[in-house]
Every structure is written in C-alpha cells, then in structure tokens.
Coordinates of C-alpha atoms in Angstrom, one line a residue:
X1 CA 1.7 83.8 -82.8
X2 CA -2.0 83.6 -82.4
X3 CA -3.6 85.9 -79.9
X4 CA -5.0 83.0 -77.9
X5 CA -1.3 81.6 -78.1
X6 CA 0.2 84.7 -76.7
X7 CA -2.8 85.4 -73.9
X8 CA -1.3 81.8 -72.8
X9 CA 1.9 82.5 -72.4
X10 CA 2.0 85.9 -70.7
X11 CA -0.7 84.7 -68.4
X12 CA 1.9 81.7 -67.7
X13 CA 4.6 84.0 -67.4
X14 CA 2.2 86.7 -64.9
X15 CA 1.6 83.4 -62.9
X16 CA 5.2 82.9 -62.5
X17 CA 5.4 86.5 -60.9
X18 CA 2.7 86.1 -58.6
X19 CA 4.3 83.4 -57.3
X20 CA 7.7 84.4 -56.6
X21 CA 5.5 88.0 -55.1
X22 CA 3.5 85.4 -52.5
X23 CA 7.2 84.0 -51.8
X24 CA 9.1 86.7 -50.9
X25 CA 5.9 88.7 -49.5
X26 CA 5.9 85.5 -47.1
X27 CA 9.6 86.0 -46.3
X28 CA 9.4 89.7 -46.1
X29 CA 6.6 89.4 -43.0
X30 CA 9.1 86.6 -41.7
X31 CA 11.7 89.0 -41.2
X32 CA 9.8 91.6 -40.1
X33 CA 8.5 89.1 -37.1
X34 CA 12.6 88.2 -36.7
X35 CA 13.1 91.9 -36.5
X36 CA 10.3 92.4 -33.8
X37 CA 11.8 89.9 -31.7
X38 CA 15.3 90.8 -32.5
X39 CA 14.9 93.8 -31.0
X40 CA 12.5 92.8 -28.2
X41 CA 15.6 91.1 -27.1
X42 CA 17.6 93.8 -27.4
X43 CA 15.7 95.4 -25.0
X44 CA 15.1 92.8 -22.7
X45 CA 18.0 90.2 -22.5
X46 CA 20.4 93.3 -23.9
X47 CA 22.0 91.4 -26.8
X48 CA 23.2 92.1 -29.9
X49 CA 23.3 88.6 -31.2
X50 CA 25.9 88.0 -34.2
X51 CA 27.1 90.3 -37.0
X52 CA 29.2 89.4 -39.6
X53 CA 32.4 91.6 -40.7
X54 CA 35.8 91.3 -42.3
X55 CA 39.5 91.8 -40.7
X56 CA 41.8 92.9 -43.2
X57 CA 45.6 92.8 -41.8
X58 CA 47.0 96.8 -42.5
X59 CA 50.2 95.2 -43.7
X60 CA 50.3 91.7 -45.7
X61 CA 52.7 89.1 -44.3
X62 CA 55.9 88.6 -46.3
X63 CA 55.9 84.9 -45.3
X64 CA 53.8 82.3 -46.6
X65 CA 50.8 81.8 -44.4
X66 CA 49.8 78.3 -45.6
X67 CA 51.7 76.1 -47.5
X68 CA 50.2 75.1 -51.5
X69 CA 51.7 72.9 -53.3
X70 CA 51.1 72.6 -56.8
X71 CA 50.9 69.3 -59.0
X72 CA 53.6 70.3 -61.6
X73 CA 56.7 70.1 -60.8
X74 CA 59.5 73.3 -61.1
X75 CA 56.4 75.5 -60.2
X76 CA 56.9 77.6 -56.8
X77 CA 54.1 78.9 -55.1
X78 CA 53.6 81.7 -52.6
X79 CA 50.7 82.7 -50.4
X80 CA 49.3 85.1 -47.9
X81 CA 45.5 85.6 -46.4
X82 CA 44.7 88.8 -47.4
X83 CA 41.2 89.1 -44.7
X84 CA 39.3 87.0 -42.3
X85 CA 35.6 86.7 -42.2
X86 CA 34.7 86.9 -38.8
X87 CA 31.2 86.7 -36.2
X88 CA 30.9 88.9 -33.8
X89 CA 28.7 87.8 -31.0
X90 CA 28.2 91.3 -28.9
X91 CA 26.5 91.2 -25.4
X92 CA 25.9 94.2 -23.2
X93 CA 24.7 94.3 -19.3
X94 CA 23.8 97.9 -19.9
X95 CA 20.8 98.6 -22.2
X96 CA 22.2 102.3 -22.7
X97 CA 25.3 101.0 -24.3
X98 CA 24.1 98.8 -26.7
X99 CA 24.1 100.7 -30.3
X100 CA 20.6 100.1 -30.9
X101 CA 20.0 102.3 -33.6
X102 CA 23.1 100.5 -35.8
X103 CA 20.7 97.7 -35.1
X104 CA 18.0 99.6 -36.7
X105 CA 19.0 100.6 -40.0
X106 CA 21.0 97.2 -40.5
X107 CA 18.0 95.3 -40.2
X108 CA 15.0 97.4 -41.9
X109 CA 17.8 98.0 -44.4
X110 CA 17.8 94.0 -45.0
X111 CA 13.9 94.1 -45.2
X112 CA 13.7 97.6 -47.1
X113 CA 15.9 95.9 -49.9
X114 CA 13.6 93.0 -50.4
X115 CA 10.0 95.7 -50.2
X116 CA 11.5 97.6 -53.3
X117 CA 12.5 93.8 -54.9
X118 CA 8.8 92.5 -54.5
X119 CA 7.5 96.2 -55.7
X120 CA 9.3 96.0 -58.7
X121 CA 7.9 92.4 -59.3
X122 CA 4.4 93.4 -58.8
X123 CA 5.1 96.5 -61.4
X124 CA 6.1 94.2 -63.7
X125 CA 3.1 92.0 -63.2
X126 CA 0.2 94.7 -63.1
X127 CA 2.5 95.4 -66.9
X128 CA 1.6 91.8 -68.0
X129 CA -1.7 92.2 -66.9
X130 CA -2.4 95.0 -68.7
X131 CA -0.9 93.7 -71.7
X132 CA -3.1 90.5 -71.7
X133 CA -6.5 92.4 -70.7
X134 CA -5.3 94.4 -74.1
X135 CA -5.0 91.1 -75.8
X136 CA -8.2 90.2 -75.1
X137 CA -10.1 93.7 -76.2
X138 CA -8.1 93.0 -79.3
X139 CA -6.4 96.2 -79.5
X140 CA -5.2 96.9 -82.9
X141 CA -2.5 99.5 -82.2
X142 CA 0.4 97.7 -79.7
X143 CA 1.0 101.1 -77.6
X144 CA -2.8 101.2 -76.5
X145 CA -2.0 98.4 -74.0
X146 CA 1.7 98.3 -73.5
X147 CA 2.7 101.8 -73.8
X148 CA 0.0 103.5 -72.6
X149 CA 0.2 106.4 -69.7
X150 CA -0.6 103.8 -67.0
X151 CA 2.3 101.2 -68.1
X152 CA 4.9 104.3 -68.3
X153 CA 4.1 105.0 -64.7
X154 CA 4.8 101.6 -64.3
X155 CA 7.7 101.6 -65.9
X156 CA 9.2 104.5 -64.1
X157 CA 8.6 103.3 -60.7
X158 CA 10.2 99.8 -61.4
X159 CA 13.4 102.2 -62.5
X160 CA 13.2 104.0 -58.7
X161 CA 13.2 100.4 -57.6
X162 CA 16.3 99.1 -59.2
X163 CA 17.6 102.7 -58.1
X164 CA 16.4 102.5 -54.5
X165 CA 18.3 99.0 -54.0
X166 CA 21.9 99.7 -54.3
X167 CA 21.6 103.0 -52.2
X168 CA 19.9 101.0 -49.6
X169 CA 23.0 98.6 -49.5
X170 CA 25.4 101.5 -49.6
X171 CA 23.4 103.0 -45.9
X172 CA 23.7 99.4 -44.7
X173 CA 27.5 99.7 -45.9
X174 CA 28.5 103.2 -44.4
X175 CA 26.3 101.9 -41.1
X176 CA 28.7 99.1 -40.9
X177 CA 31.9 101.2 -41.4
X178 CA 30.6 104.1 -38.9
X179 CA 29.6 101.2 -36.2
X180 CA 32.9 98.9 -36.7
X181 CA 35.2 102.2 -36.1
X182 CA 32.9 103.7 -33.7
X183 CA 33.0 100.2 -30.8
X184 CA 35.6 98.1 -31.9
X185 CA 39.5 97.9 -32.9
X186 CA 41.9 95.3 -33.7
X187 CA 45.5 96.0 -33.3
X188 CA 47.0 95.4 -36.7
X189 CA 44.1 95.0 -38.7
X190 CA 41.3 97.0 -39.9
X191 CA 37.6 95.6 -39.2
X192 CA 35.5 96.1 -41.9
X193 CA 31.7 95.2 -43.3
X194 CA 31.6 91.8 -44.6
X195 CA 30.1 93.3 -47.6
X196 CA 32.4 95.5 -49.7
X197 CA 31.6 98.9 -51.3
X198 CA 32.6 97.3 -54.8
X199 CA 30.0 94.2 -54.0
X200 CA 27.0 96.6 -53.7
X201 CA 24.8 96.4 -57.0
X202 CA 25.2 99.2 -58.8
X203 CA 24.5 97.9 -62.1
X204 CA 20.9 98.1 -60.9
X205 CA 21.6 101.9 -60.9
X206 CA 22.7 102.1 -64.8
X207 CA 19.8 99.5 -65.4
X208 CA 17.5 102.0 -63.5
X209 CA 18.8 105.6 -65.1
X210 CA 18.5 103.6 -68.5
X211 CA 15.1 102.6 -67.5
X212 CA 13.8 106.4 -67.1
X213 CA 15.9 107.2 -70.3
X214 CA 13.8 105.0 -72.5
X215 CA 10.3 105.7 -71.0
X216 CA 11.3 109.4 -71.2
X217 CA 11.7 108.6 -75.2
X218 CA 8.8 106.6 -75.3
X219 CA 6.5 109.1 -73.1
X220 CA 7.5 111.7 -76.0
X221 CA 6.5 109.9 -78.5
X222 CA 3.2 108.6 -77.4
X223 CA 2.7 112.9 -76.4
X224 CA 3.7 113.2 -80.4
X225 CA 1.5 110.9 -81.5
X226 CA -1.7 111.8 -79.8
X227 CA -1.0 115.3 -81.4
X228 CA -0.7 114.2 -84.6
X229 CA -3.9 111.9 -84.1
X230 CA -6.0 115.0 -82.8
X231 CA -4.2 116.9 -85.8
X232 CA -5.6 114.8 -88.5

C-alpha cells in the first residue's frame, strides 16, 4: 500500500475515534449534570429515586411456576423462575437516613467506567496520530513512529484502562451487596445486584495484563536495539 494510501486510511480510521471521544465525552458531562442534580435531590426532596436489583428465591419451587408447552408432542416440560428483576423506588423523610454515600460510589462508579473507556480511546488515537505524522516524515524504520518510547507509554496506560474498568464494576458490585444486606430483606429470597459477579468484564483484565506483557517485550527490545545501534 502506497504511503499516501495508508495516511488515508488511518487518518479515516483516527477520524472515527474522535468521533466516538466527542460522543461519549458528551455523555460523560450528561451524566455528570444527572449526578449533580441526582443528588441535589437527595438532599433536598430526600429521595433515592430507583435502583435496580435481583430477588433470587433461597429455595427453587418444586412445582411448575408457568406452564410451557412445547410443539412436539410426547415431550413434557417443567419450569421454575429462578430470580426476579426488580425496581426499587426508595424515599426517606429523614435526610440522615438516606445511604447517601451508596449513592455516591454507584453513580461516579457509572461515570468513572465510561472516563477510563474515553481515555483509552484517546490513547489509541494520539497512537494513530503518531503513526500518520511518522508516515508523513517518511520514516524508514517502522518502530521510529509506532514503537517508539512515547507510543509504549501509550500503550501501557490503555492496559491500566482495560484494568481499571472491571475493578470499577466489581466496587459498584460489592456496594450493591453491602447496601442490599445492610437496608433491606425479603423473607424467602435473597436481594441481590442486578448485575452479577460473573457479568463484570474481566476479560478486559487478561486483555490488559497481556497488554503490559507485550509492551514489556517490546520496551526490551527497542532498549536492545538502541544498544546495538550506539555499539556499531
């Protein structure tokens, strides 16, 4: 591909990040003015508003607890609901007992996740960018303007990114649990947050460690080479 060919295409493909950074940077300051007045409420009105959580019976029913009926015949079904999803809309007259700081962490956890998702974007665009300015200097040797010191960097903070997300969802998680057991019970059933601890993302965790593995290798080499290069 000819260098022009390639400038147009990474360029195409930087445009595309910028975008989706303008986009969520746009969202992110939306939900930081919904958390403003969120809890401007709270204080005010005392209100919790909604939450979302599961209710998972502690012992599944024997009996069916809706019918399904299959279209081929000699076929015998059985059923049972195994959680609810539920909203919880929570109200307090006093200001002292309304859990304020569960409000807190759940919603600059929310708005936390989606800062580290637009930071790794703009890592990876400020990578393209770098890439393409190379491009244009026609740079002979490829590492001088992908794998130089400043993309590494790069690199390595998009890994604490794709690290930072899932541990963010597992506070949000644990902040859920504490406040669900702490202010509410169900007899029978267990109350838990809508979002499980197997549903968190922690395949952004591998992607991350195997992230710092790889620029650790490449780091190494680039150190090797510039030895060799003042060697000779």
């Amino acid at each position: 591909m000819k260098p022009q060919a390639k400038i147009k295409t990474l360029k195409s493909i930087k445009i595309g990040f910028d975008i989706a950074i303008i986009l969520l940077s746009l969202f992110f300051l939306f939900f930081i003015t919904l958390v403003y007045f969120d809890l401007s409420t709270t204080y005010t009105k005392s209100s919790l508003n909604t939450i979302l959580a599961k209710v998972v019976p502690n012992q599944l029913s024997s009996t069916n607890d809706f019918v399904v009926y299959s279209s081929k015949k000699n076929i015998h079904v059985s059923s049972y609901i195994e959680s609810y999803n539920v909203i919880i809309d929570m109200k307090s007259d006093d200001v002292k007992n309304v859990p304020i700081i569960y409000k807190i962490i759940f919603l600059l956890g929310l708005n936390l996740n989606l800062f580290f998702l637009i930071f790794v974007l703009y890592q990876g665009r400020n990578i393209l960018k770098s890439i393409i300015n190379g491009i244009k200097g026609k740079t002979d040797i490829i590492k001088h303007y992908i794998f130089n010191r400043k993309n590494i960097r790069r690199f390595q903070y998009i890994a604490y990114g794709f690290i930072a997300m899932p541990l963010i969802e597992l506070v949000i998680y644990l902040s859920d649990s504490y406040f669900f057991g702490r202010y509410f019970n169900i007899e029978g059933f267990s109350l838990k947050p809508a979002i499980e601890f197997s549903s968190i993302s922690w395949d952004y965790v591998f992607v991350g460690l195997l992230f710092i593995s790889l620029i650790e290798i490449i780091r190494r080499g680039i150190t090797i080479q510039e030895e060799n290069d003042l060697t000779v």
